CSV table of C-alpha atoms in Angstrom, one decimal:
chain,number,residue,atom,x,y,z
A,185,MET,CA,-17.6,35.0,21.5
A,186,PRO,CA,-14.7,36.2,23.6
A,187,LEU,CA,-11.3,34.7,22.7
A,188,ILE,CA,-8.4,35.1,25.1
A,189,LEU,CA,-4.9,34.0,23.7
A,190,ASP,CA,-2.1,32.8,25.9
A,191,SER,CA,0.5,33.3,23.1
A,192,SER,CA,0.9,35.2,19.8
A,193,PRO,CA,-2.1,34.5,17.5
A,194,SER,CA,-1.8,31.5,15.2
A,195,PRO,CA,-3.4,31.4,11.8
A,196,SER,CA,-6.9,30.6,13.0
A,197,PRO,CA,-10.2,32.3,12.2
A,198,SER,CA,-10.8,35.6,14.0
A,199,PRO,CA,-13.7,35.7,16.4
A,200,PRO,CA,-16.7,37.8,15.6
A,201,PRO,CA,-17.2,41.2,17.3
A,202,PRO,CA,-18.8,41.1,20.7
A,203,ALA,CA,-22.5,41.6,21.0
A,204,ILE,CA,-23.7,45.1,21.9
A,205,GLU,CA,-25.8,43.8,24.8
A,206,SER,CA,-24.7,41.0,27.1
A,207,SER,CA,-26.9,38.7,29.0
A,208,PRO,CA,-26.4,38.1,32.7
A,209,ALA,CA,-24.9,34.7,31.9
A,210,THR,CA,-22.4,36.3,29.5
A,211,VAL,CA,-21.4,38.9,32.1
A,212,ARG,CA,-20.8,36.2,34.7
A,213,ARG,CA,-18.8,34.2,32.2
A,214,ILE,CA,-16.6,37.0,31.0
A,215,GLN,CA,-16.2,39.1,34.2
A,216,HIS,CA,-16.3,36.3,36.9
A,217,ASN,CA,-15.2,33.2,35.0
A,218,GLU,CA,-18.5,31.5,35.9
A,219,SER,CA,-20.5,29.3,33.5
A,220,ASP,CA,-22.9,26.4,33.2
A,221,VAL,CA,-20.1,24.2,31.7
A,222,VAL,CA,-16.3,24.4,31.8
A,223,ILE,CA,-14.7,22.2,29.2
A,224,VAL,CA,-11.0,21.3,29.3
A,225,GLY,CA,-9.6,20.4,25.9
A,226,ALA,CA,-10.6,21.9,22.5
A,227,GLY,CA,-10.1,18.7,20.6
A,228,ILE,CA,-12.7,16.5,18.7
A,229,LEU,CA,-15.0,15.9,21.6
A,230,GLY,CA,-14.4,19.1,23.7
A,231,THR,CA,-15.0,21.5,20.9
A,232,SER,CA,-18.1,19.8,19.4
A,233,LEU,CA,-19.6,19.4,22.9
A,234,ALA,CA,-19.0,23.1,23.6
A,235,VAL,CA,-20.8,24.1,20.4
A,236,THR,CA,-23.6,21.7,21.2
A,237,PHE,CA,-24.2,23.0,24.8
A,238,ALA,CA,-23.9,26.6,23.5
A,239,ARG,CA,-26.6,26.0,21.0
A,240,GLN,CA,-28.8,24.7,23.7
A,241,GLY,CA,-28.5,28.1,25.5
A,242,ARG,CA,-25.9,26.9,28.0
A,243,SER,CA,-23.0,29.3,29.0
A,244,VAL,CA,-19.7,27.6,28.2
A,245,ILE,CA,-16.0,28.2,29.0
A,246,LEU,CA,-13.7,26.2,26.7
A,247,LEU,CA,-10.1,25.9,27.8
A,248,GLU,CA,-7.2,24.8,25.5
A,249,LYS,CA,-3.5,24.9,26.2
A,250,SER,CA,-2.6,25.7,22.6
A,251,LEU,CA,-4.7,27.1,19.8
A,252,LYS,CA,-2.1,26.3,17.2
A,253,GLU,CA,-3.1,23.9,14.5
A,254,PRO,CA,-2.4,20.3,15.9
A,255,ASP,CA,-0.1,18.1,13.9
A,256,ARG,CA,-0.9,14.4,14.6
A,257,ILE,CA,-0.7,11.2,12.6
A,258,VAL,CA,-4.0,9.8,13.9
A,259,GLY,CA,-7.6,11.1,14.0
A,260,GLU,CA,-7.5,11.6,10.2
A,261,LEU,CA,-10.2,9.1,9.1
A,262,LEU,CA,-13.9,9.7,10.0
A,263,GLN,CA,-16.1,6.7,9.4
A,264,PRO,CA,-19.6,7.1,7.9
A,265,GLY,CA,-21.2,6.7,11.4
A,266,GLY,CA,-19.1,9.7,12.5
A,267,VAL,CA,-20.1,11.8,9.5
A,268,GLN,CA,-23.7,11.0,10.3
A,269,ALA,CA,-23.2,12.2,13.9
A,270,LEU,CA,-21.4,15.3,12.7
A,271,GLU,CA,-24.4,16.1,10.6
A,272,LYS,CA,-26.8,15.6,13.5
A,273,LEU,CA,-24.7,18.2,15.5
A,274,GLY,CA,-25.0,20.7,12.7
A,275,LEU,CA,-21.2,20.6,12.1
A,276,ARG,CA,-21.1,18.9,8.7
A,277,ASP,CA,-19.7,22.1,7.2
A,278,CYS,CA,-16.5,21.6,9.2
A,279,LEU,CA,-15.5,19.0,6.6
A,280,GLU,CA,-15.5,21.6,3.9
A,281,ASP,CA,-12.5,23.6,2.7
A,282,ILE,CA,-9.9,21.3,4.2
A,283,ASP,CA,-9.1,19.2,1.1
A,284,ALA,CA,-10.9,16.2,2.6
A,285,THR,CA,-11.0,13.0,0.6
A,286,ARG,CA,-14.1,10.8,0.3
A,287,VAL,CA,-13.7,7.3,1.7
A,288,GLN,CA,-15.9,4.6,0.2
A,289,GLY,CA,-14.6,1.5,1.9
A,290,TYR,CA,-11.4,-0.6,2.3
A,291,GLU,CA,-9.0,-2.7,0.3
A,292,VAL,CA,-7.5,-5.5,2.3
A,293,ILE,CA,-4.2,-6.9,0.9
A,294,TYR,CA,-3.3,-10.3,2.3
A,295,TYR,CA,0.2,-11.5,1.2
A,296,GLY,CA,-0.2,-9.7,-2.1
A,297,GLN,CA,-3.9,-10.7,-2.7
A,298,GLY,CA,-6.5,-8.0,-2.5
A,299,VAL,CA,-10.1,-8.0,-1.6
A,300,HIS,CA,-12.5,-5.1,-2.0
A,301,ILE,CA,-14.6,-4.2,1.1
A,302,PRO,CA,-17.0,-1.3,0.2
A,303,TYR,CA,-19.2,0.3,2.8
A,304,PRO,CA,-22.6,-1.6,2.7
A,305,ALA,CA,-25.4,-0.4,0.4
A,306,ASN,CA,-28.3,1.3,2.1
A,307,ALA,CA,-26.7,0.6,5.5
A,308,THR,CA,-28.9,3.0,7.3
A,309,GLY,CA,-32.1,1.6,6.0
A,310,GLU,CA,-33.1,5.0,4.8
A,311,GLU,CA,-34.0,6.0,1.2
A,312,GLY,CA,-34.0,9.7,1.4
A,313,GLY,CA,-31.6,10.8,4.1
A,314,GLU,CA,-28.1,11.7,3.7
A,315,GLY,CA,-26.8,8.6,5.3
A,316,GLY,CA,-23.8,10.6,6.3
A,317,ALA,CA,-22.1,10.8,3.0
A,318,PHE,CA,-24.0,10.6,-0.3
A,319,THR,CA,-23.3,13.6,-2.5
A,320,GLY,CA,-25.1,12.7,-5.8
A,321,GLU,CA,-28.8,12.6,-6.7
A,322,PHE,CA,-31.1,9.6,-6.9
A,323,THR,CA,-33.3,9.1,-9.9
A,324,THR,CA,-35.0,5.8,-9.2
A,325,LYS,CA,-36.0,3.6,-6.2
A,326,GLN,CA,-33.4,1.1,-7.3
A,327,GLU,CA,-30.6,3.7,-7.0
A,328,LYS,CA,-31.9,4.8,-3.6
A,329,ALA,CA,-31.7,1.2,-2.4
A,330,LEU,CA,-28.1,1.0,-3.5
A,331,LYS,CA,-27.0,4.1,-1.7
A,332,ARG,CA,-23.7,3.7,0.0
A,333,PRO,CA,-22.5,5.9,2.9
A,334,GLU,CA,-19.1,7.5,2.8
A,335,GLY,CA,-16.5,8.6,5.3
A,336,ARG,CA,-14.0,11.3,5.0
A,337,SER,CA,-10.2,11.5,5.5
A,338,PHE,CA,-8.2,14.7,6.0
A,339,HIS,CA,-5.4,16.4,7.8
A,340,HIS,CA,-6.3,16.2,11.5
A,341,GLY,CA,-5.2,19.7,12.3
A,342,ARG,CA,-7.2,21.3,9.6
A,343,PHE,CA,-10.4,19.6,10.8
A,344,ILE,CA,-9.7,20.6,14.4
A,345,GLN,CA,-9.3,24.3,13.3
A,346,GLN,CA,-12.6,24.1,11.5
A,347,LEU,CA,-14.3,22.8,14.7
A,348,ARG,CA,-12.6,25.5,16.7
A,349,ALA,CA,-13.8,28.2,14.2
A,350,ALA,CA,-17.3,26.9,14.7
A,351,ALA,CA,-16.9,27.3,18.5
A,352,MET,CA,-15.5,30.8,18.1
A,353,ARG,CA,-18.7,31.8,16.2
A,354,GLU,CA,-20.9,30.9,19.2
A,355,GLU,CA,-21.9,33.8,21.5
A,356,ASN,CA,-22.3,31.5,24.5
A,357,ILE,CA,-18.7,30.3,24.4
A,358,SER,CA,-15.7,31.9,25.9
A,359,PHE,CA,-12.6,30.3,24.2
A,360,ILE,CA,-9.5,30.7,26.4
A,361,GLU,CA,-5.9,29.6,25.7
A,362,THR,CA,-4.5,28.5,29.0
A,363,THR,CA,-3.1,25.4,30.7
A,364,VAL,CA,-5.3,23.7,33.2
A,365,THR,CA,-3.3,22.6,36.3
A,366,GLY,CA,-5.9,21.1,38.6
A,367,THR,CA,-9.5,20.8,39.6
A,368,ILE,CA,-11.3,22.8,42.3
A,369,LYS,CA,-13.1,20.3,44.7
A,370,ASN,CA,-15.2,20.5,47.8
A,371,GLY,CA,-13.2,18.9,50.5
A,372,TRP,CA,-16.2,17.5,52.2
A,373,THR,CA,-18.4,16.2,49.3
A,374,GLY,CA,-15.7,15.7,46.6
A,375,GLN,CA,-17.8,17.8,44.2
A,376,VAL,CA,-15.9,19.4,41.4
A,377,HIS,CA,-16.7,23.1,41.0
A,378,GLY,CA,-14.2,24.1,38.3
A,379,VAL,CA,-10.5,24.2,37.4
A,380,GLU,CA,-7.4,26.1,38.1
A,381,ALA,CA,-5.2,27.3,35.2
A,382,GLU,CA,-2.0,29.1,34.4
A,383,THR,CA,-1.0,31.0,31.4
A,384,LYS,CA,2.5,31.0,29.8
A,385,ASN,CA,3.3,34.3,31.4
A,386,GLY,CA,2.7,32.8,34.9
A,387,ARG,CA,-0.7,34.4,35.5
A,388,LYS,CA,-3.0,32.0,37.5
A,389,ASP,CA,-6.7,32.0,37.2
A,390,VAL,CA,-9.8,29.9,38.2
A,391,TYR,CA,-12.9,29.0,36.2
A,392,PHE,CA,-16.1,27.8,37.7
A,393,GLY,CA,-18.9,25.7,36.2
A,394,GLN,CA,-21.9,23.7,37.4
A,395,LEU,CA,-20.5,20.9,35.3
A,396,THR,CA,-16.8,20.4,34.5
A,397,VAL,CA,-15.9,18.3,31.5
A,398,LEU,CA,-12.4,16.9,31.3
A,399,ALA,CA,-11.6,16.0,27.7
A,400,ASP,CA,-7.9,16.5,27.5
A,401,GLY,CA,-7.1,13.5,25.3
A,402,TYR,CA,-5.1,10.3,25.3
A,403,ALA,CA,-2.4,11.8,27.6
A,404,SER,CA,-4.9,13.2,30.1
A,405,ARG,CA,-3.3,14.6,33.3
A,406,PHE,CA,-6.6,14.0,35.2
A,407,ARG,CA,-7.3,10.4,34.4
A,408,ARG,CA,-5.4,9.0,37.3
A,409,GLU,CA,-7.2,11.3,39.7
A,410,PHE,CA,-10.7,10.0,38.7
A,411,ILE,CA,-10.5,6.5,37.4
A,412,SER,CA,-8.7,3.5,38.8
A,413,HIS,CA,-7.4,1.8,35.7
A,414,ALA,CA,-4.7,3.0,33.3
A,415,PRO,CA,-4.3,2.7,29.5
A,416,VAL,CA,-2.5,-0.4,28.2
A,417,SER,CA,-0.2,0.1,25.2
A,418,LYS,CA,1.7,-2.7,23.6
A,419,SER,CA,2.6,-1.1,20.3
A,420,LYS,CA,3.0,2.2,18.4
A,421,PHE,CA,1.9,3.5,15.1
A,422,TYR,CA,4.8,5.0,13.2
A,423,GLY,CA,3.6,7.4,10.5
A,424,LEU,CA,4.9,8.9,7.3
A,425,GLU,CA,3.2,11.3,4.9
A,426,LEU,CA,3.6,10.1,1.3
A,427,ILE,CA,3.4,12.5,-1.6
A,428,ASP,CA,1.7,11.6,-4.9
A,429,ALA,CA,1.4,7.9,-3.8
A,430,ASP,CA,-0.3,5.6,-6.3
A,431,LEU,CA,-2.8,3.6,-4.2
A,432,PRO,CA,-4.2,0.3,-5.6
A,433,ARG,CA,-7.8,1.6,-5.1
A,434,SER,CA,-8.7,5.3,-4.9
A,435,MET,CA,-11.0,6.7,-2.2
A,436,HIS,CA,-10.4,3.6,-0.1
A,437,GLY,CA,-8.4,2.9,3.0
A,438,HIS,CA,-5.9,0.1,2.6
A,439,VAL,CA,-4.8,-2.6,5.1
A,440,VAL,CA,-1.7,-4.5,4.2
A,441,LEU,CA,-1.2,-7.9,5.9
A,442,GLY,CA,1.8,-10.1,5.8
A,443,GLU,CA,4.4,-11.5,8.1
A,444,GLY,CA,4.6,-8.5,10.3
A,445,ALA,CA,2.0,-6.2,12.0
A,446,PRO,CA,-0.6,-4.4,9.8
A,447,VAL,CA,0.1,-1.4,7.7
A,448,LEU,CA,-2.6,1.3,7.0
A,449,LEU,CA,-2.7,3.6,4.0
A,450,TYR,CA,-5.3,6.3,3.3
A,451,GLN,CA,-5.3,9.5,1.3
A,452,ILE,CA,-5.6,12.7,3.5
A,453,GLY,CA,-5.4,15.3,0.8
A,454,THR,CA,-5.2,15.8,-3.0
A,455,ARG,CA,-1.5,14.8,-3.0
A,456,GLU,CA,-0.9,13.5,0.6
A,457,THR,CA,-1.4,9.9,1.8
A,458,ARG,CA,-0.9,8.7,5.3
A,459,VAL,CA,0.9,5.5,6.0
A,460,LEU,CA,0.7,4.0,9.5
A,461,VAL,CA,2.9,1.0,10.5
A,462,ASP,CA,2.2,-0.8,13.7
A,463,VAL,CA,5.4,-1.8,15.5
A,464,ALA,CA,4.9,-3.9,18.6
A,465,ASP,CA,7.1,-3.4,21.6
A,466,GLY,CA,10.2,-5.5,21.5
A,467,THR,CA,10.0,-6.3,17.7
A,468,PRO,CA,13.4,-7.8,16.9
A,469,SER,CA,13.7,-6.3,13.4
A,470,ALA,CA,13.2,-2.8,15.0
A,471,SER,CA,16.0,-3.2,17.5
A,472,VAL,CA,19.0,-0.8,17.5
A,473,ALA,CA,21.2,-3.6,16.2
A,474,ASN,CA,19.0,-3.9,13.1
A,475,GLY,CA,18.8,-0.2,12.4
A,476,GLY,CA,15.9,0.7,14.7
A,477,VAL,CA,12.4,1.5,13.5
A,478,LYS,CA,13.7,2.9,10.2
A,479,GLY,CA,15.6,-0.3,9.6
A,480,HIS,CA,12.4,-2.2,10.2
A,481,LEU,CA,10.4,0.0,7.8
A,482,ARG,CA,13.0,-0.3,5.1
A,483,ASN,CA,13.9,-4.0,5.4
A,484,VAL,CA,10.5,-5.6,6.5
A,485,VAL,CA,7.7,-3.2,5.7
A,486,LEU,CA,8.8,-1.7,2.3
A,487,PRO,CA,9.0,-5.1,0.5
A,488,SER,CA,5.6,-6.1,1.7
A,489,LEU,CA,3.8,-3.0,0.3
A,490,PRO,CA,2.1,-3.0,-3.1
A,491,PRO,CA,4.7,-2.2,-5.8
A,492,CYS,CA,2.9,1.0,-6.8
A,493,VAL,CA,3.3,2.4,-3.3
A,494,GLN,CA,6.9,1.5,-2.7
A,495,PRO,CA,8.6,4.5,-4.5
A,496,SER,CA,6.7,7.1,-2.5
A,497,PHE,CA,7.2,5.2,0.7
A,498,GLU,CA,10.9,5.0,0.2
A,499,ARG,CA,11.1,8.8,-0.7
A,500,ALA,CA,9.2,9.6,2.5
A,501,LEU,CA,11.5,7.3,4.6
A,502,ASP,CA,14.6,9.0,3.1
A,503,GLN,CA,13.3,12.4,4.1
A,504,GLY,CA,13.2,11.2,7.7
A,505,LYS,CA,9.9,12.8,8.8
A,506,LEU,CA,8.9,9.8,11.0
A,507,ARG,CA,6.6,10.3,13.9
A,508,SER,CA,4.9,7.9,16.4
A,509,MET,CA,1.8,7.5,18.5
A,510,PRO,CA,1.1,4.8,21.2
A,511,ASN,CA,-1.8,2.4,20.5
A,512,SER,CA,-3.7,2.3,23.7
A,513,TRP,CA,-6.6,0.3,25.2
A,514,LEU,CA,-8.7,1.9,27.9
A,515,PRO,CA,-12.1,0.4,28.7
A,516,PRO,CA,-14.9,2.9,29.5
A,517,SER,CA,-15.9,3.6,33.1
A,518,THR,CA,-19.0,5.2,34.7
A,519,GLN,CA,-19.0,8.9,35.6
A,520,GLN,CA,-20.1,9.3,39.3
A,521,ILE,CA,-18.0,12.2,40.5
A,522,PRO,CA,-20.4,15.1,41.3
A,523,GLY,CA,-19.9,18.1,39.1
A,524,MET,CA,-17.5,16.4,36.7
A,525,ALA,CA,-17.4,14.2,33.6
A,526,LEU,CA,-14.3,12.6,32.1
A,527,LEU,CA,-14.9,12.0,28.4
A,528,GLY,CA,-13.2,11.3,25.1
A,529,ASP,CA,-9.9,9.6,24.9
A,530,ALA,CA,-9.3,10.6,28.6
A,531,MET,CA,-12.0,8.0,29.5
A,532,ASN,CA,-12.1,5.4,26.7
A,533,MET,CA,-9.6,4.4,24.0
A,534,ARG,CA,-9.2,1.6,21.5
A,535,HIS,CA,-6.6,0.6,18.9
A,536,PRO,CA,-6.8,3.1,16.1
A,537,LEU,CA,-6.6,0.3,13.5
A,538,THR,CA,-10.3,0.7,12.6
A,539,GLY,CA,-10.4,4.5,12.7
A,540,GLY,CA,-13.3,4.5,15.2
A,541,GLY,CA,-12.1,7.1,17.7
A,542,MET,CA,-13.8,10.2,16.2
A,543,THR,CA,-16.9,8.3,15.4
A,544,VAL,CA,-17.2,7.3,19.1
A,545,ALA,CA,-16.6,10.9,20.2
A,546,PHE,CA,-19.2,12.6,17.9
A,547,ASN,CA,-21.8,10.0,18.8
A,548,ASP,CA,-21.1,10.5,22.5
A,549,VAL,CA,-21.8,14.2,22.0
A,550,VAL,CA,-25.1,13.4,20.2
A,551,MET,CA,-26.1,11.3,23.2
A,552,LEU,CA,-25.0,13.8,25.7
A,553,ARG,CA,-26.9,16.5,23.9
A,554,ASP,CA,-30.1,14.6,24.4
A,555,LEU,CA,-29.4,13.2,27.9
A,556,LEU,CA,-28.3,16.6,29.4
A,557,SER,CA,-30.6,18.8,27.4
A,558,PRO,CA,-32.3,21.7,29.3
A,559,GLU,CA,-35.6,19.9,29.0
A,560,ARG,CA,-34.2,16.9,30.9
A,561,VAL,CA,-31.7,18.6,33.2
A,562,PRO,CA,-32.7,22.3,33.5
A,563,ASP,CA,-29.9,22.9,36.1
A,564,LEU,CA,-26.5,21.3,35.6
A,565,GLY,CA,-25.8,22.1,39.2
A,566,ASP,CA,-28.3,19.4,40.1
A,567,THR,CA,-25.6,16.8,40.6
A,568,VAL,CA,-28.1,14.0,41.4
A,569,ALA,CA,-29.8,14.4,38.1
A,570,VAL,CA,-26.5,14.8,36.2
A,571,LYS,CA,-25.1,11.6,37.7
A,572,GLN,CA,-28.2,9.7,36.9
A,573,GLN,CA,-28.0,10.8,33.2
A,574,MET,CA,-24.3,10.0,33.0
A,575,ARG,CA,-24.9,6.5,34.2
A,576,ARG,CA,-27.5,6.2,31.5
A,577,PHE,CA,-25.0,7.5,29.1
A,578,HIS,CA,-22.5,4.8,30.1
A,579,TRP,CA,-24.9,2.0,29.2
A,580,ARG,CA,-26.7,3.5,26.2
A,581,ARG,CA,-23.5,4.3,24.4
A,582,LYS,CA,-22.5,0.6,24.4
A,583,ASN,CA,-24.6,-0.3,21.4
A,584,LEU,CA,-22.1,1.6,19.3
A,585,THR,CA,-19.0,2.0,21.4
A,586,SER,CA,-18.8,-1.6,22.6
A,587,VAL,CA,-18.9,-2.7,19.0
A,588,ILE,CA,-16.1,-0.3,17.9
A,589,ASN,CA,-14.0,-1.0,21.0
A,590,ILE,CA,-14.2,-4.8,20.8
A,591,LEU,CA,-13.9,-4.8,17.0
A,592,ALA,CA,-10.7,-2.7,17.1
A,593,GLN,CA,-9.0,-4.8,19.7
A,594,ALA,CA,-10.1,-8.2,18.3
A,595,LEU,CA,-9.3,-7.2,14.7
A,596,TYR,CA,-5.8,-6.0,15.7
A,597,SER,CA,-5.2,-9.3,17.4
A,598,LEU,CA,-5.9,-11.1,14.2
A,599,PHE,CA,-4.2,-8.7,11.8
A,600,ALA,CA,-1.0,-8.6,14.0
A,601,ALA,CA,-1.0,-12.4,14.3
A,602,ASP,CA,2.1,-13.8,15.9
A,603,ASP,CA,1.3,-17.5,16.4
A,604,LEU,CA,-0.2,-20.3,14.4
A,605,GLN,CA,-3.7,-20.0,15.9
A,606,LEU,CA,-3.9,-16.3,15.2
A,607,LYS,CA,-2.5,-16.9,11.7
A,608,ALA,CA,-5.3,-19.3,11.1
A,609,LEU,CA,-7.9,-16.8,12.3
A,610,GLN,CA,-6.3,-14.1,10.1
A,611,ARG,CA,-6.5,-16.3,7.1
A,612,GLY,CA,-10.1,-17.2,7.9
A,613,CYS,CA,-10.9,-13.4,8.1
A,614,PHE,CA,-9.5,-12.8,4.6
A,615,HIS,CA,-11.3,-15.7,3.1
A,616,TYR,CA,-14.5,-14.6,4.9
A,617,PHE,CA,-14.2,-11.3,3.2
A,618,ARG,CA,-13.7,-13.0,-0.2
A,619,ARG,CA,-17.1,-14.6,0.1
A,620,GLY,CA,-18.8,-11.2,-0.4
A,621,GLY,CA,-22.4,-10.4,0.5
A,622,GLN,CA,-23.1,-10.4,4.2
A,623,CYS,CA,-19.6,-11.6,4.9
A,624,VAL,CA,-18.5,-8.1,3.8
A,625,ASP,CA,-21.5,-6.0,4.5
A,626,GLY,CA,-21.9,-7.2,8.1
A,627,PRO,CA,-18.3,-6.6,9.3
A,628,VAL,CA,-17.8,-3.4,7.5
A,629,GLY,CA,-21.1,-2.1,8.7
A,630,LEU,CA,-19.8,-2.6,12.2
A,631,LEU,CA,-16.5,-0.9,11.4
A,632,ALA,CA,-18.2,2.0,9.8
A,633,GLY,CA,-20.1,2.8,12.9
A,634,ILE,CA,-23.4,2.1,11.2
A,635,THR,CA,-24.5,-1.3,12.5
A,636,ARG,CA,-24.9,-0.9,16.2
A,637,GLN,CA,-25.6,-4.4,17.4
A,638,PRO,CA,-23.0,-6.2,19.5
A,639,LEU,CA,-24.5,-9.6,18.7
A,640,VAL,CA,-23.8,-9.1,15.0
A,641,LEU,CA,-20.1,-8.6,15.9
A,642,PHE,CA,-20.2,-11.8,18.0
A,643,TYR,CA,-21.8,-13.7,15.1
A,644,HIS,CA,-19.3,-12.6,12.4
A,645,PHE,CA,-16.2,-13.1,14.7
A,646,PHE,CA,-17.0,-16.7,15.4
A,647,ALA,CA,-18.1,-17.3,11.8
A,648,VAL,CA,-14.5,-16.2,10.9
A,649,ALA,CA,-13.1,-18.6,13.5
A,650,LEU,CA,-15.2,-21.5,12.1
A,651,LEU,CA,-14.1,-20.7,8.6
A,652,GLY,CA,-10.5,-20.6,9.7
A,653,ILE,CA,-10.9,-24.0,11.3
A,654,TRP,CA,-12.6,-25.4,8.2
A,655,LEU,CA,-9.7,-24.3,6.0
A,656,VAL,CA,-7.2,-26.1,8.3
A,657,LEU,CA,-9.4,-29.2,8.2
A,658,CYS,CA,-9.7,-29.2,4.4
A,659,GLU,CA,-5.9,-29.0,3.9
A,660,SER,CA,-5.0,-31.7,6.4
A,661,PRO,CA,-4.3,-35.3,5.2
A,662,VAL,CA,-6.5,-38.0,6.7
A,663,TRP,CA,-3.7,-39.5,8.7
A,664,ARG,CA,-3.2,-36.2,10.6
A,665,LEU,CA,-6.9,-35.9,11.4
A,666,PRO,CA,-6.5,-36.4,15.2
A,667,LEU,CA,-3.7,-33.7,15.4
A,668,THR,CA,-5.7,-31.4,13.1
A,669,LEU,CA,-8.8,-31.8,15.4
A,670,LEU,CA,-6.7,-30.8,18.4
A,671,SER,CA,-5.3,-27.9,16.4
A,672,SER,CA,-8.8,-26.8,15.5
A,673,PHE,CA,-9.8,-26.8,19.2
A,674,GLY,CA,-6.7,-24.6,19.8
A,675,ILE,CA,-7.9,-22.1,17.1
A,676,PHE,CA,-11.4,-21.9,18.6
A,677,TRP,CA,-9.9,-21.5,22.1
A,678,LYS,CA,-7.7,-18.7,20.8
A,679,ALA,CA,-10.7,-17.0,19.3
A,680,CYS,CA,-12.4,-17.1,22.8
A,681,VAL,CA,-9.2,-15.8,24.5
A,682,VAL,CA,-9.1,-12.9,22.0
A,683,ILE,CA,-12.6,-11.6,22.2
A,684,PHE,CA,-14.1,-12.5,25.6
A,685,PRO,CA,-11.8,-10.3,27.8
A,686,PHE,CA,-12.9,-7.3,25.7
A,687,ILE,CA,-16.5,-8.3,26.0
A,688,PHE,CA,-16.2,-8.6,29.8
A,689,SER,CA,-14.4,-5.2,30.0
A,690,GLU,CA,-17.4,-3.6,28.3
A,691,MET,CA,-19.9,-5.2,30.7
A,692,ARG,CA,-18.0,-3.7,33.6
A,693,SER,CA,-19.5,-0.6,35.1
């Protein structure tokens, strides 16, 4: 696979030597920058999609502005549903040799009280398959029935480099380090024929493809050109890397709930643990007068953490390596521009609280692999056929993506509760988890990307709301019953206000 660098080589795997004989498609790709598919962005979706198309015999040009190892504070936890999709794509080995940590579920800590939320047993309904995670051996049918899937957590950059190394091994991919500056469109039909790019030394070039995929991430420079709505961001995640942190439960993600917004903790290596603190815009304790975000972390967040975590958190805070990432919401939209597809975070984002972004991306690639396969669409230049398949993609993906999108936004509203009604819903959620059984397996199956039924989400969300109302009613004295009933109506109304806007956004085409 040809690799063209725009800068001095970074420590990434070397490409294999070129083949002795080149096919006509390879010659066109290398000599004339023409291919079946041009993909902009070698991130999670772009790289895996390039490998997938290449393995189907498509000629692919993959463009990325920097091949250096990314250094991000999100995209570090892959849910079991994402591991399953990665395996379907034949990329499971990308999780090896990056010091990845097994993830078996969550521990939710509510005002100091913890509840264990493991991934559900036999969630896939399969006895013999991998289920996306299991690494041991079954000896009895009973053990098979108790199989639990697992996720993985890791350093984002190491995982990306593994995916890129897989792309570099594909003969049908030309991997080029360059900055894409614009699209090439037909002035009459609006069809996209490729992209313009410029290297760091000022050299300009063009790349042509029957299909151009724009997957340039959350800060996409092309989003505004092709879709009408912009991302909405009301908070940021501030991240620290803890060294040798003592977590309450190993191989589990942790969600800490208290007076402020939620805090996430999960191990990303043998010694490293990621902590993400949500800070809403305009938080008074994070104002300059109160010491800024660091003052908020030290005065508000630190005391709320489990005692075993506080020493490593304080050490990391003192070292000052604090980074941030906006938490954005962007509902999906149909892809109807001829010759172009906007995918990944450029097209659809949700709050990273539930760690569902990579699971969505890999499952999107699995679906596109089938919908745009050479058997169904022999010629990607057939824009009518491609547009038809992309419309099917928009609606078929909703069984999974609508669940993850709605769950992320609704759960964040509850976990970042800032009024009495949301606090009641938050409390109801914790007590719902404490009931165990399906009250845990149902919600965590949705979060894991395994249960792909939007109605199951609807059921559990309003079961939480009703439990929250019941707790309020049980604690109210009889003489306050009229006011409590009014308050209960307010809680139910708040639940509707939280979830229905996100449901409606998913129903929009």
